[in-house]
Short mmCIF file of C-alpha atoms in Angstrom, two decimals:
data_model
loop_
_atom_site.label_atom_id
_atom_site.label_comp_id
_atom_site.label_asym_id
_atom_site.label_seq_id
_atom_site.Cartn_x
_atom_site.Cartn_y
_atom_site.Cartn_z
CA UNK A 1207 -63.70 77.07 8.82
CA UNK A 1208 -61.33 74.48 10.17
CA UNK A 1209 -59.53 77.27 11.61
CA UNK A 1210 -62.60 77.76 14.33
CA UNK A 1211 -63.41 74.68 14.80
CA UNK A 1212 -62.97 73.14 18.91
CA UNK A 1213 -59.75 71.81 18.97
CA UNK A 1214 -60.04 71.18 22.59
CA UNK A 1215 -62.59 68.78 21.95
CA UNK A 1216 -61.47 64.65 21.73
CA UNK A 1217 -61.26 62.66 19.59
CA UNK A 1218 -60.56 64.93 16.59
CA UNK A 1219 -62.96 64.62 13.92
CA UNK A 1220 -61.16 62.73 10.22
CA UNK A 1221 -61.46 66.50 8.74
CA UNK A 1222 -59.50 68.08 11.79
CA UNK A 1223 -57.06 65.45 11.50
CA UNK A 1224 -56.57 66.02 7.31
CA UNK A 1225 -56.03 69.78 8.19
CA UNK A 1226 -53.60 69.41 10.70
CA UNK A 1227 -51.86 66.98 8.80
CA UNK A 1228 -51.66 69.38 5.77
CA UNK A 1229 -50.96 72.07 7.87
CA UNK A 1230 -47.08 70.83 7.98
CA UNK A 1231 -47.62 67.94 4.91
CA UNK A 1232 -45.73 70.55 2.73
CA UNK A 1233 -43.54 72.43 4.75
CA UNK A 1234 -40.45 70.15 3.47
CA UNK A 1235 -40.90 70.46 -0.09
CA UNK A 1236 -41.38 74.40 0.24
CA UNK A 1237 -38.27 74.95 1.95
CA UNK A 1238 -36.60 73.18 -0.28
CA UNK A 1239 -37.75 75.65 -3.15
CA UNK A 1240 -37.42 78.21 -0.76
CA UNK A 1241 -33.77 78.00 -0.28
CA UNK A 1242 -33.60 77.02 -4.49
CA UNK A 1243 -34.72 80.82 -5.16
CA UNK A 1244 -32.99 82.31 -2.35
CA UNK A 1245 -30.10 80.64 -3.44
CA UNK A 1246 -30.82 81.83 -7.22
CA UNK A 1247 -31.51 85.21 -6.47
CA UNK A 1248 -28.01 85.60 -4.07
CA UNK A 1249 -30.89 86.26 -1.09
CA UNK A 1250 -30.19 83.03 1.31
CA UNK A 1251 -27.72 84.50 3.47
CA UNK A 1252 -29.90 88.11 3.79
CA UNK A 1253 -33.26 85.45 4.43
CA UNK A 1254 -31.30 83.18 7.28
CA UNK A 1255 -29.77 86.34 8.70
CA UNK A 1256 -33.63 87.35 8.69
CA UNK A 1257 -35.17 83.94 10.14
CA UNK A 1258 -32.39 83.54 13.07
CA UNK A 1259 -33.79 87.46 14.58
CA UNK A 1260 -37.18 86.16 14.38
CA UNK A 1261 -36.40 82.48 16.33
CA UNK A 1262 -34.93 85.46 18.61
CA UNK A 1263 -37.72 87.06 19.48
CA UNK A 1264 -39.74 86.08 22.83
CA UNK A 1265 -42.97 86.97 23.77
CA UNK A 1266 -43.86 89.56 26.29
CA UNK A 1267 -47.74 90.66 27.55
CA UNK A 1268 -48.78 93.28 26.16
CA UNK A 1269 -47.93 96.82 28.01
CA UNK A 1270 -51.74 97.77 28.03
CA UNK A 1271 -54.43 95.56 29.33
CA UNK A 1272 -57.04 94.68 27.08
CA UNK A 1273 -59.74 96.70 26.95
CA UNK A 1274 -62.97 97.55 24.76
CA UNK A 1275 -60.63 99.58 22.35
CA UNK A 1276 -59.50 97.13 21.48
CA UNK A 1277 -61.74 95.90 19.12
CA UNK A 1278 -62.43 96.50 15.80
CA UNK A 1279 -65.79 99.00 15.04
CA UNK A 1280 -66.20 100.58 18.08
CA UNK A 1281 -65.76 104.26 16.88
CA UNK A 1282 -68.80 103.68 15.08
CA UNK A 1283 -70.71 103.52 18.56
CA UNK A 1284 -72.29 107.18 19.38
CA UNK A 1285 -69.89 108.07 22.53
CA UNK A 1286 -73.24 107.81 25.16
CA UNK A 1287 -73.21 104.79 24.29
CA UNK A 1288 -69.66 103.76 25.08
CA UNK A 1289 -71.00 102.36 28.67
CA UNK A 1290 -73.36 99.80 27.20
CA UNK A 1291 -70.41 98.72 24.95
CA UNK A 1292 -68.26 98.32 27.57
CA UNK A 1293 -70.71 96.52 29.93
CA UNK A 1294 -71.18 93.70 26.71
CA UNK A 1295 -67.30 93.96 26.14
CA UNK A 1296 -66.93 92.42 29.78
CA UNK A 1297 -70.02 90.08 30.20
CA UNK A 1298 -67.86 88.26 27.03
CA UNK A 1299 -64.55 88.65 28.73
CA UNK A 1300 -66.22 86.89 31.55
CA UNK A 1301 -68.19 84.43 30.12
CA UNK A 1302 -64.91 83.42 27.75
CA UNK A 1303 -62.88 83.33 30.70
CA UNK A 1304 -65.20 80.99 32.58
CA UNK A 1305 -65.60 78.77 29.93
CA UNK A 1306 -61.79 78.82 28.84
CA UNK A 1307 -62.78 79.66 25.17
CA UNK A 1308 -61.52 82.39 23.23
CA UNK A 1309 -63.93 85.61 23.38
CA UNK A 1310 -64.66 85.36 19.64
CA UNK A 1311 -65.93 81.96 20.59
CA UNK A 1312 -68.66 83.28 22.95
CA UNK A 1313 -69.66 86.45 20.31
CA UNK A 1314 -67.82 88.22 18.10
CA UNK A 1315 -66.45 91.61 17.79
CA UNK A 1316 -69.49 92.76 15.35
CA UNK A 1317 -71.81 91.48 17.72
CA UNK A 1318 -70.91 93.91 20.49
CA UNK A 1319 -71.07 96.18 18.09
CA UNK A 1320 -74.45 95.64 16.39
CA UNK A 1321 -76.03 95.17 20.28
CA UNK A 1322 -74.15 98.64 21.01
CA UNK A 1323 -75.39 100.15 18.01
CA UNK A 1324 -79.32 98.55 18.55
CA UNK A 1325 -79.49 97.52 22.34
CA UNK A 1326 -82.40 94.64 22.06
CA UNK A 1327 -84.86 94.85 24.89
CA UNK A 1328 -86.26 91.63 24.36
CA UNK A 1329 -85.15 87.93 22.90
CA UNK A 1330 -87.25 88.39 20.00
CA UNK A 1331 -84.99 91.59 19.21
CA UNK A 1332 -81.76 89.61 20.27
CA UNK A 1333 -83.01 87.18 17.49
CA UNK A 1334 -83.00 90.32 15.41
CA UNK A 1335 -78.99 91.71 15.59
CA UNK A 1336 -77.22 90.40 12.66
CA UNK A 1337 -74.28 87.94 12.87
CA UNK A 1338 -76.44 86.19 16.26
CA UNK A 1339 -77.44 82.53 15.72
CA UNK A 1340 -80.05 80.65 17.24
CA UNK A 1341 -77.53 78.57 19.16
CA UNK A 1342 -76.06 81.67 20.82
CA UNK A 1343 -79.64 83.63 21.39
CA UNK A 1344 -80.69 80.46 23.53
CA UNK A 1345 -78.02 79.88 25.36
CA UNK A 1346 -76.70 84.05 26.17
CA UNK A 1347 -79.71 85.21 25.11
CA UNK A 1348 -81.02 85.95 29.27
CA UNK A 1349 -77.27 86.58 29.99
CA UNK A 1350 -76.88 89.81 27.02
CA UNK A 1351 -79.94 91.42 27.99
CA UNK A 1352 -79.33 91.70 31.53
CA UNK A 1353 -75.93 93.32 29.81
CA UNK A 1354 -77.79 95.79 27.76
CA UNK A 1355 -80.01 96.64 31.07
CA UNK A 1356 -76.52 97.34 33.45
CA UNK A 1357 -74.80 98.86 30.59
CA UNK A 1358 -77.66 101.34 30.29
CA UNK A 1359 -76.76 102.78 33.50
CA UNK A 1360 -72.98 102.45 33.32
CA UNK A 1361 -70.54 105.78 33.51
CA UNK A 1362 -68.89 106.15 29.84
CA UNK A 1363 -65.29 104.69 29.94
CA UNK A 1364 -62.32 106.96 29.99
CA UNK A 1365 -61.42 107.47 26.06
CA UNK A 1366 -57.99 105.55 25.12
CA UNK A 1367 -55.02 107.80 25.19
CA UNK A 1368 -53.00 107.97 21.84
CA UNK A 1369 -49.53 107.68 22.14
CA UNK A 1370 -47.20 110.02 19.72
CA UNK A 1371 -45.59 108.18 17.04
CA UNK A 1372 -41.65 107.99 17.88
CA UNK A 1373 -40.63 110.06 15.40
CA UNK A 1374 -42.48 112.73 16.62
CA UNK A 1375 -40.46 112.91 19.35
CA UNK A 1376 -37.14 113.25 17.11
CA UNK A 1377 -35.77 117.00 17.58
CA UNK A 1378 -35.91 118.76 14.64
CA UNK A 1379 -32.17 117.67 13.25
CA UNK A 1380 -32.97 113.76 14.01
CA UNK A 1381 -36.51 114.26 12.37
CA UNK A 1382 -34.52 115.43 9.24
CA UNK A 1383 -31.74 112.61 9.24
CA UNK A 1384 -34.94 110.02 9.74
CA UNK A 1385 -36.72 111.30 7.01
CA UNK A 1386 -33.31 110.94 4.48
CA UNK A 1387 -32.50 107.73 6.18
CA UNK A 1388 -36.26 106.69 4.69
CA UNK A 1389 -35.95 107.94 1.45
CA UNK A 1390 -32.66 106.10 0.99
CA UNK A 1391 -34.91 103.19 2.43
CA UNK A 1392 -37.74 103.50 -0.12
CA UNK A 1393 -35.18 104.32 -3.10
CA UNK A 1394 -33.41 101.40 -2.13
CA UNK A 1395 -36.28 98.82 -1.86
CA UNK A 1396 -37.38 99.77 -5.40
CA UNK A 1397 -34.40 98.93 -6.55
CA UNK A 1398 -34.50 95.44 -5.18
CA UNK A 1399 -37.68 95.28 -6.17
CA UNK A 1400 -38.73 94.24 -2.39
CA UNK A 1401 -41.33 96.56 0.55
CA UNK A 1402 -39.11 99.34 2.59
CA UNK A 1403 -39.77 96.82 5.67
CA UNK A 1404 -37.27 94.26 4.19
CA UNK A 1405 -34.35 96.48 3.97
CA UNK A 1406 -34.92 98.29 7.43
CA UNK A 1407 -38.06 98.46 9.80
CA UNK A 1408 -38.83 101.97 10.94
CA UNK A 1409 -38.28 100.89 14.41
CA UNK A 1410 -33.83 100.12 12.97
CA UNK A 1411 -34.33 102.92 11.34
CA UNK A 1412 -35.17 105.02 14.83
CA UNK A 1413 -32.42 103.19 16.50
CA UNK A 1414 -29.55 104.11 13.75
CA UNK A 1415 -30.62 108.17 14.50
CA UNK A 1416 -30.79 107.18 18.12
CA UNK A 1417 -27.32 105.68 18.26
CA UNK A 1418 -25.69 107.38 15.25
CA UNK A 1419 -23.18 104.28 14.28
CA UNK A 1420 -20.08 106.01 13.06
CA UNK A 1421 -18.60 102.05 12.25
CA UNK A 1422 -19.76 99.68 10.20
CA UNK A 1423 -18.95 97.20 13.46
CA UNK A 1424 -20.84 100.06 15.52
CA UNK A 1425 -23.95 99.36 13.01
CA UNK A 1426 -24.16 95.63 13.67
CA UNK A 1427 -23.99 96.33 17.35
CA UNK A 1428 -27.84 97.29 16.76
CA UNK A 1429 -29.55 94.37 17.99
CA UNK A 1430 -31.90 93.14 14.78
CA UNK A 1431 -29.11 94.17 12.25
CA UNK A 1432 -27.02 91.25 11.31
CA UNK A 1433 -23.63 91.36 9.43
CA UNK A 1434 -25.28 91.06 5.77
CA UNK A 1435 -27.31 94.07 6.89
CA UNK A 1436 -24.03 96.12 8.04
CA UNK A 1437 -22.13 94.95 5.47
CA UNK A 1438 -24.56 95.50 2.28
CA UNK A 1439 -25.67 99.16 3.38
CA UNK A 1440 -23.53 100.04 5.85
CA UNK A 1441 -21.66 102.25 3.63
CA UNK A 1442 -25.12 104.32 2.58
CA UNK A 1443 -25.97 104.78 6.10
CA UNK A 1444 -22.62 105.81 7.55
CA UNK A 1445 -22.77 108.64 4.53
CA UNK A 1446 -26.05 109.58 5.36
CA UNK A 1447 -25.12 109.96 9.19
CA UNK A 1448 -22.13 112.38 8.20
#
């Protein structure tokens, strides 16, 4: 709940102050026992290796606008009615960006959905559509239904273009060394008793076929793989690659 609440908004309420206080109250106290069974289990170097890539990483927009695919449910809307979505997708785009809220803020995803799915052609109907309050019927209500009237008329939007996964774009020879490299992967992880994604992501494991390290130093090269990485199953991988 807290989670949702207006942050924006001043002075913070006593609960939002408890919750952000908790938020970090602990933090001390679990890395402490974090670093205890690291430390135990002979993982802390692996983990630190781990948490200096991700203080690494920095954030880049998205290559793809957002758009109504975007959200969650819309292949359940009938594809004549992908216009009316789309016209609701935007009025809430719009009226979040006006307001400087987040969309979910204005209506949520189901919303869009359930208006898609059962356009309302009058405020008693808008009262109607699940997951709609009373707050947000009287104060969108005018605003949605002159949605649902444009969107009626709108031209369907293009369908979204699915990319191939990477691997599909392996030739046959690097398809087959990707596929051993993830059985090694899997086999490996159950022996650790930790997921595939902790030994190597799929995305490392496109990049070792991509670059072929013949070196253990040549492995390490590989942005994202550290020295405990190239030095634990280096070995493995430079037999595999053979």
């Amino acid at each position: 709940r807290m989670q949702r609440t207006d942050w924006g908004r001043r002075p913070l309420t006593p609960q939002q102050m408890t919750y952000a206080q908790l938020d970090t109250h602990y933090l001390p106290a679990l890395r402490r026992r974090q670093i205890e069974r690291l430390t135990a289990q002979d993982r802390l170097r692996e983990a630190q290796e781990a948490f200096d890539f991700l203080c690494q990483i920095r954030y880049s927009e998205p290559a793809e606008p957002r758009n109504l695919w975007s959200m969650k449910g819309t292949r359940e809307v009938e594809r004549e009615q992908t216009g009316l979505l789309e016209e609701l997708w935007l009025w809430r785009e719009q009226t979040a960006q006006r307001q400087e809220r987040p969309p979910f803020k204005v209506v949520n995803d189901r919303v869009l959905i359930e208006l898609a799915l059962n356009p309302p052609s009058s405020l008693r109907e808008l009262g109607e559509i699940p997951g709609l309050s009373r707050h947000q019927v009287d104060r969108y209500g005018s605003e949605i239904l002159r949605a649902v009237h444009r969107g009626k008329d709108r031209p369907l939007p293009d369908l979204p273009v699915s990319s191939p996964r990477p691997e599909a774009l392996l030739n046959r020879r690097d398809q087959k060394l990707y596929q051993s490299l993830r059985q090694w992967r899997s086999a490996t992880a159950g022996e650790r008793g930790v997921d595939p994604d902790i030994i190597f992501s799929n995305d490392l494991l496109l990049q070792i076929v991509e670059h072929k390290p013949a070196t253990v130093e040549a492995l390490v090269a590989i942005p994202a793989i550290g020295a405990w990485k190239a030095e634990t199953y280096g070995p493995s991988i430079l037999q595999l690659l053979k």
